[in-house]
């Protein structure tokens, strides 16, 4: 049984195929909704890599409202709005230094992870989850780790 990414990569190399061929993920887009989710990796990677300038700071209450709104978008499958909001929200929250700001980063990363998983981008979902766990761990309180997806 193949249980982790390294095993998939090794098996794919041995067979001369891609990991995507083995897993069937991500599924090639067939609908408008899937096409929107298909664009997500290209939009999220620069935010995760901290490329470009951070957006101008906004009050934490405004950012917190956007993070809450992003969860609602995911729960209502509003992928178009969420795909437009998440990259900037990640870039903005990753630059926050205060403890409440860092928790907003954890929440935004968790939402990005869950959204990427929905789109079939398991590598990017894991990367967001690992970043969420790292930021939560730096907060030094166990309750914050509970907000970050486990491995």
mmCIF file of C-alpha atoms in Angstrom:
data_model
loop_
_atom_site.group_PDB
_atom_site.id
_atom_site.type_symbol
_atom_site.label_atom_id
_atom_site.label_comp_id
_atom_site.label_asym_id
_atom_site.label_seq_id
_atom_site.Cartn_x
_atom_site.Cartn_y
_atom_site.Cartn_z
ATOM 1 C CA UNK A 1 0.000 0.000 0.000
ATOM 2 C CA UNK A 2 1.299 3.441 -0.983
ATOM 3 C CA UNK A 3 0.851 5.806 1.975
ATOM 4 C CA UNK A 4 2.969 8.921 1.415
ATOM 5 C CA UNK A 5 4.211 11.324 -1.234
ATOM 6 C CA UNK A 6 7.698 9.813 -1.462
ATOM 7 C CA UNK A 7 6.262 6.392 -2.226
ATOM 8 C CA UNK A 8 4.003 7.857 -4.915
ATOM 9 C CA UNK A 9 6.938 9.725 -6.438
ATOM 10 C CA UNK A 10 9.150 6.630 -6.417
ATOM 11 C CA UNK A 11 6.419 4.464 -7.923
ATOM 12 C CA UNK A 12 5.653 7.077 -10.595
ATOM 13 C CA UNK A 13 9.364 7.312 -11.544
ATOM 14 C CA UNK A 14 9.630 3.512 -11.739
ATOM 15 C CA UNK A 15 6.590 3.319 -13.991
ATOM 16 C CA UNK A 16 7.574 6.339 -16.074
ATOM 17 C CA UNK A 17 4.377 8.231 -15.320
ATOM 18 C CA UNK A 18 3.429 11.253 -13.239
ATOM 19 C CA UNK A 19 2.063 11.168 -9.704
ATOM 20 C CA UNK A 20 -1.084 12.752 -11.129
ATOM 21 C CA UNK A 21 -1.473 9.756 -13.456
ATOM 22 C CA UNK A 22 -1.290 7.419 -10.446
ATOM 23 C CA UNK A 23 -3.618 9.333 -8.155
ATOM 24 C CA UNK A 24 -5.978 10.860 -10.680
ATOM 25 C CA UNK A 25 -5.524 14.159 -8.840
ATOM 26 C CA UNK A 26 -5.967 16.872 -9.555
ATOM 27 C CA UNK A 27 -8.804 15.994 -11.863
ATOM 28 C CA UNK A 28 -8.640 17.983 -15.113
ATOM 29 C CA UNK A 29 -11.280 20.741 -14.996
ATOM 30 C CA UNK A 30 -14.571 20.001 -16.732
ATOM 31 C CA UNK A 31 -16.839 22.707 -15.335
ATOM 32 C CA UNK A 32 -16.523 26.430 -14.634
ATOM 33 C CA UNK A 33 -16.309 25.668 -10.907
ATOM 34 C CA UNK A 34 -13.475 23.218 -11.475
ATOM 35 C CA UNK A 35 -11.724 25.709 -13.765
ATOM 36 C CA UNK A 36 -11.779 28.309 -10.987
ATOM 37 C CA UNK A 37 -10.287 25.809 -8.526
ATOM 38 C CA UNK A 38 -7.758 24.828 -11.201
ATOM 39 C CA UNK A 39 -6.380 28.382 -11.096
ATOM 40 C CA UNK A 40 -5.812 28.256 -7.331
ATOM 41 C CA UNK A 41 -2.228 26.908 -7.169
ATOM 42 C CA UNK A 42 -0.832 29.610 -9.435
ATOM 43 C CA UNK A 43 -2.511 32.228 -7.267
ATOM 44 C CA UNK A 44 -1.591 30.793 -3.853
ATOM 45 C CA UNK A 45 2.033 29.804 -4.405
ATOM 46 C CA UNK A 46 3.346 33.407 -4.657
ATOM 47 C CA UNK A 47 1.533 34.292 -1.419
ATOM 48 C CA UNK A 48 2.999 31.247 0.343
ATOM 49 C CA UNK A 49 6.461 32.037 -1.020
ATOM 50 C CA UNK A 50 6.079 35.627 0.189
ATOM 51 C CA UNK A 51 6.787 36.930 -3.300
ATOM 52 C CA UNK A 52 6.004 40.536 -4.057
ATOM 53 C CA UNK A 53 5.150 43.333 -1.697
ATOM 54 C CA UNK A 54 2.855 42.783 1.255
ATOM 55 C CA UNK A 55 -0.414 44.658 0.938
ATOM 56 C CA UNK A 56 -0.784 47.807 3.052
ATOM 57 C CA UNK A 57 -1.833 46.907 6.597
ATOM 58 C CA UNK A 58 -5.491 47.079 7.529
ATOM 59 C CA UNK A 59 -7.043 46.973 11.009
ATOM 60 C CA UNK A 60 -7.121 43.467 12.514
ATOM 61 C CA UNK A 61 -10.921 43.635 12.831
ATOM 62 C CA UNK A 62 -11.226 44.126 9.073
ATOM 63 C CA UNK A 63 -8.833 41.268 8.344
ATOM 64 C CA UNK A 64 -10.648 39.025 10.853
ATOM 65 C CA UNK A 65 -13.913 39.773 9.047
ATOM 66 C CA UNK A 66 -12.329 38.788 5.730
ATOM 67 C CA UNK A 67 -11.012 35.537 7.216
ATOM 68 C CA UNK A 68 -14.496 34.734 8.551
ATOM 69 C CA UNK A 69 -16.013 35.644 5.181
ATOM 70 C CA UNK A 70 -13.537 33.340 3.418
ATOM 71 C CA UNK A 71 -14.702 30.380 5.524
ATOM 72 C CA UNK A 72 -18.286 31.177 4.575
ATOM 73 C CA UNK A 73 -17.308 31.274 0.913
ATOM 74 C CA UNK A 74 -15.741 27.820 1.171
ATOM 75 C CA UNK A 75 -18.720 26.393 3.025
ATOM 76 C CA UNK A 76 -21.060 27.772 0.327
ATOM 77 C CA UNK A 77 -18.772 26.607 -2.488
ATOM 78 C CA UNK A 78 -18.291 30.152 -3.750
ATOM 79 C CA UNK A 79 -14.977 29.189 -5.338
ATOM 80 C CA UNK A 80 -14.789 32.218 -7.608
ATOM 81 C CA UNK A 81 -15.009 34.717 -4.739
ATOM 82 C CA UNK A 82 -12.766 32.601 -2.516
ATOM 83 C CA UNK A 83 -10.106 32.232 -5.210
ATOM 84 C CA UNK A 84 -10.119 36.005 -5.636
ATOM 85 C CA UNK A 85 -9.855 36.648 -1.875
ATOM 86 C CA UNK A 86 -7.507 33.965 -0.506
ATOM 87 C CA UNK A 87 -4.171 34.868 -2.142
ATOM 88 C CA UNK A 88 -4.233 38.463 -0.911
ATOM 89 C CA UNK A 89 -5.544 37.384 2.469
ATOM 90 C CA UNK A 90 -2.683 34.917 2.875
ATOM 91 C CA UNK A 91 -0.115 37.525 1.858
ATOM 92 C CA UNK A 92 -1.636 40.013 4.285
ATOM 93 C CA UNK A 93 -1.951 37.674 7.266
ATOM 94 C CA UNK A 94 1.514 36.144 6.819
ATOM 95 C CA UNK A 95 2.963 39.599 7.478
ATOM 96 C CA UNK A 96 1.134 40.134 10.776
ATOM 97 C CA UNK A 97 3.360 40.111 13.852
ATOM 98 C CA UNK A 98 0.917 40.266 16.782
ATOM 99 C CA UNK A 99 -0.486 37.110 18.378
ATOM 100 C CA UNK A 100 -4.069 37.852 17.226
ATOM 101 C CA UNK A 101 -2.696 38.561 13.756
ATOM 102 C CA UNK A 102 -0.751 35.303 13.674
ATOM 103 C CA UNK A 103 -3.896 33.391 14.635
ATOM 104 C CA UNK A 104 -5.619 35.008 11.658
ATOM 105 C CA UNK A 105 -2.750 33.682 9.526
ATOM 106 C CA UNK A 106 -3.351 30.188 10.948
ATOM 107 C CA UNK A 107 -7.049 30.414 10.127
ATOM 108 C CA UNK A 108 -6.397 31.716 6.592
ATOM 109 C CA UNK A 109 -3.846 28.938 5.991
ATOM 110 C CA UNK A 110 -6.267 26.294 7.289
ATOM 111 C CA UNK A 111 -8.947 27.572 4.916
ATOM 112 C CA UNK A 112 -6.452 27.576 2.037
ATOM 113 C CA UNK A 113 -5.472 24.008 2.933
ATOM 114 C CA UNK A 114 -9.075 22.816 2.955
ATOM 115 C CA UNK A 115 -9.800 24.634 -0.306
ATOM 116 C CA UNK A 116 -6.752 23.141 -2.013
ATOM 117 C CA UNK A 117 -7.787 19.702 -0.813
ATOM 118 C CA UNK A 118 -11.240 20.245 -2.339
ATOM 119 C CA UNK A 119 -9.577 21.129 -5.632
ATOM 120 C CA UNK A 120 -7.408 17.996 -5.525
ATOM 121 C CA UNK A 121 -4.144 19.846 -4.865
ATOM 122 C CA UNK A 122 -2.994 17.640 -2.011
ATOM 123 C CA UNK A 123 0.616 18.841 -2.164
ATOM 124 C CA UNK A 124 -0.451 22.462 -1.800
ATOM 125 C CA UNK A 125 -3.030 21.537 0.848
ATOM 126 C CA UNK A 126 -0.293 19.867 2.875
ATOM 127 C CA UNK A 127 2.016 22.839 2.427
ATOM 128 C CA UNK A 128 -0.662 25.211 3.748
ATOM 129 C CA UNK A 129 -1.409 22.854 6.648
ATOM 130 C CA UNK A 130 2.276 22.572 7.548
ATOM 131 C CA UNK A 131 2.654 26.359 7.444
ATOM 132 C CA UNK A 132 -0.449 26.712 9.646
ATOM 133 C CA UNK A 133 1.020 24.250 12.152
ATOM 134 C CA UNK A 134 4.339 26.104 12.125
ATOM 135 C CA UNK A 135 2.740 29.495 12.739
ATOM 136 C CA UNK A 136 0.447 27.999 15.399
ATOM 137 C CA UNK A 137 3.412 26.324 17.088
ATOM 138 C CA UNK A 138 5.263 29.629 17.257
ATOM 139 C CA UNK A 139 2.332 31.092 19.193
ATOM 140 C CA UNK A 140 3.267 28.772 22.063
ATOM 141 C CA UNK A 141 -0.255 27.883 23.151
ATOM 142 C CA UNK A 142 -1.693 24.397 22.553
ATOM 143 C CA UNK A 143 -5.119 25.753 21.646
ATOM 144 C CA UNK A 144 -3.647 27.432 18.555
ATOM 145 C CA UNK A 145 -2.227 24.131 17.330
ATOM 146 C CA UNK A 146 -5.778 22.748 17.388
ATOM 147 C CA UNK A 147 -6.665 25.132 14.575
ATOM 148 C CA UNK A 148 -3.991 23.742 12.268
ATOM 149 C CA UNK A 149 -4.725 20.507 10.361
ATOM 150 C CA UNK A 150 -2.635 17.527 11.398
ATOM 151 C CA UNK A 151 -0.489 15.491 9.119
#
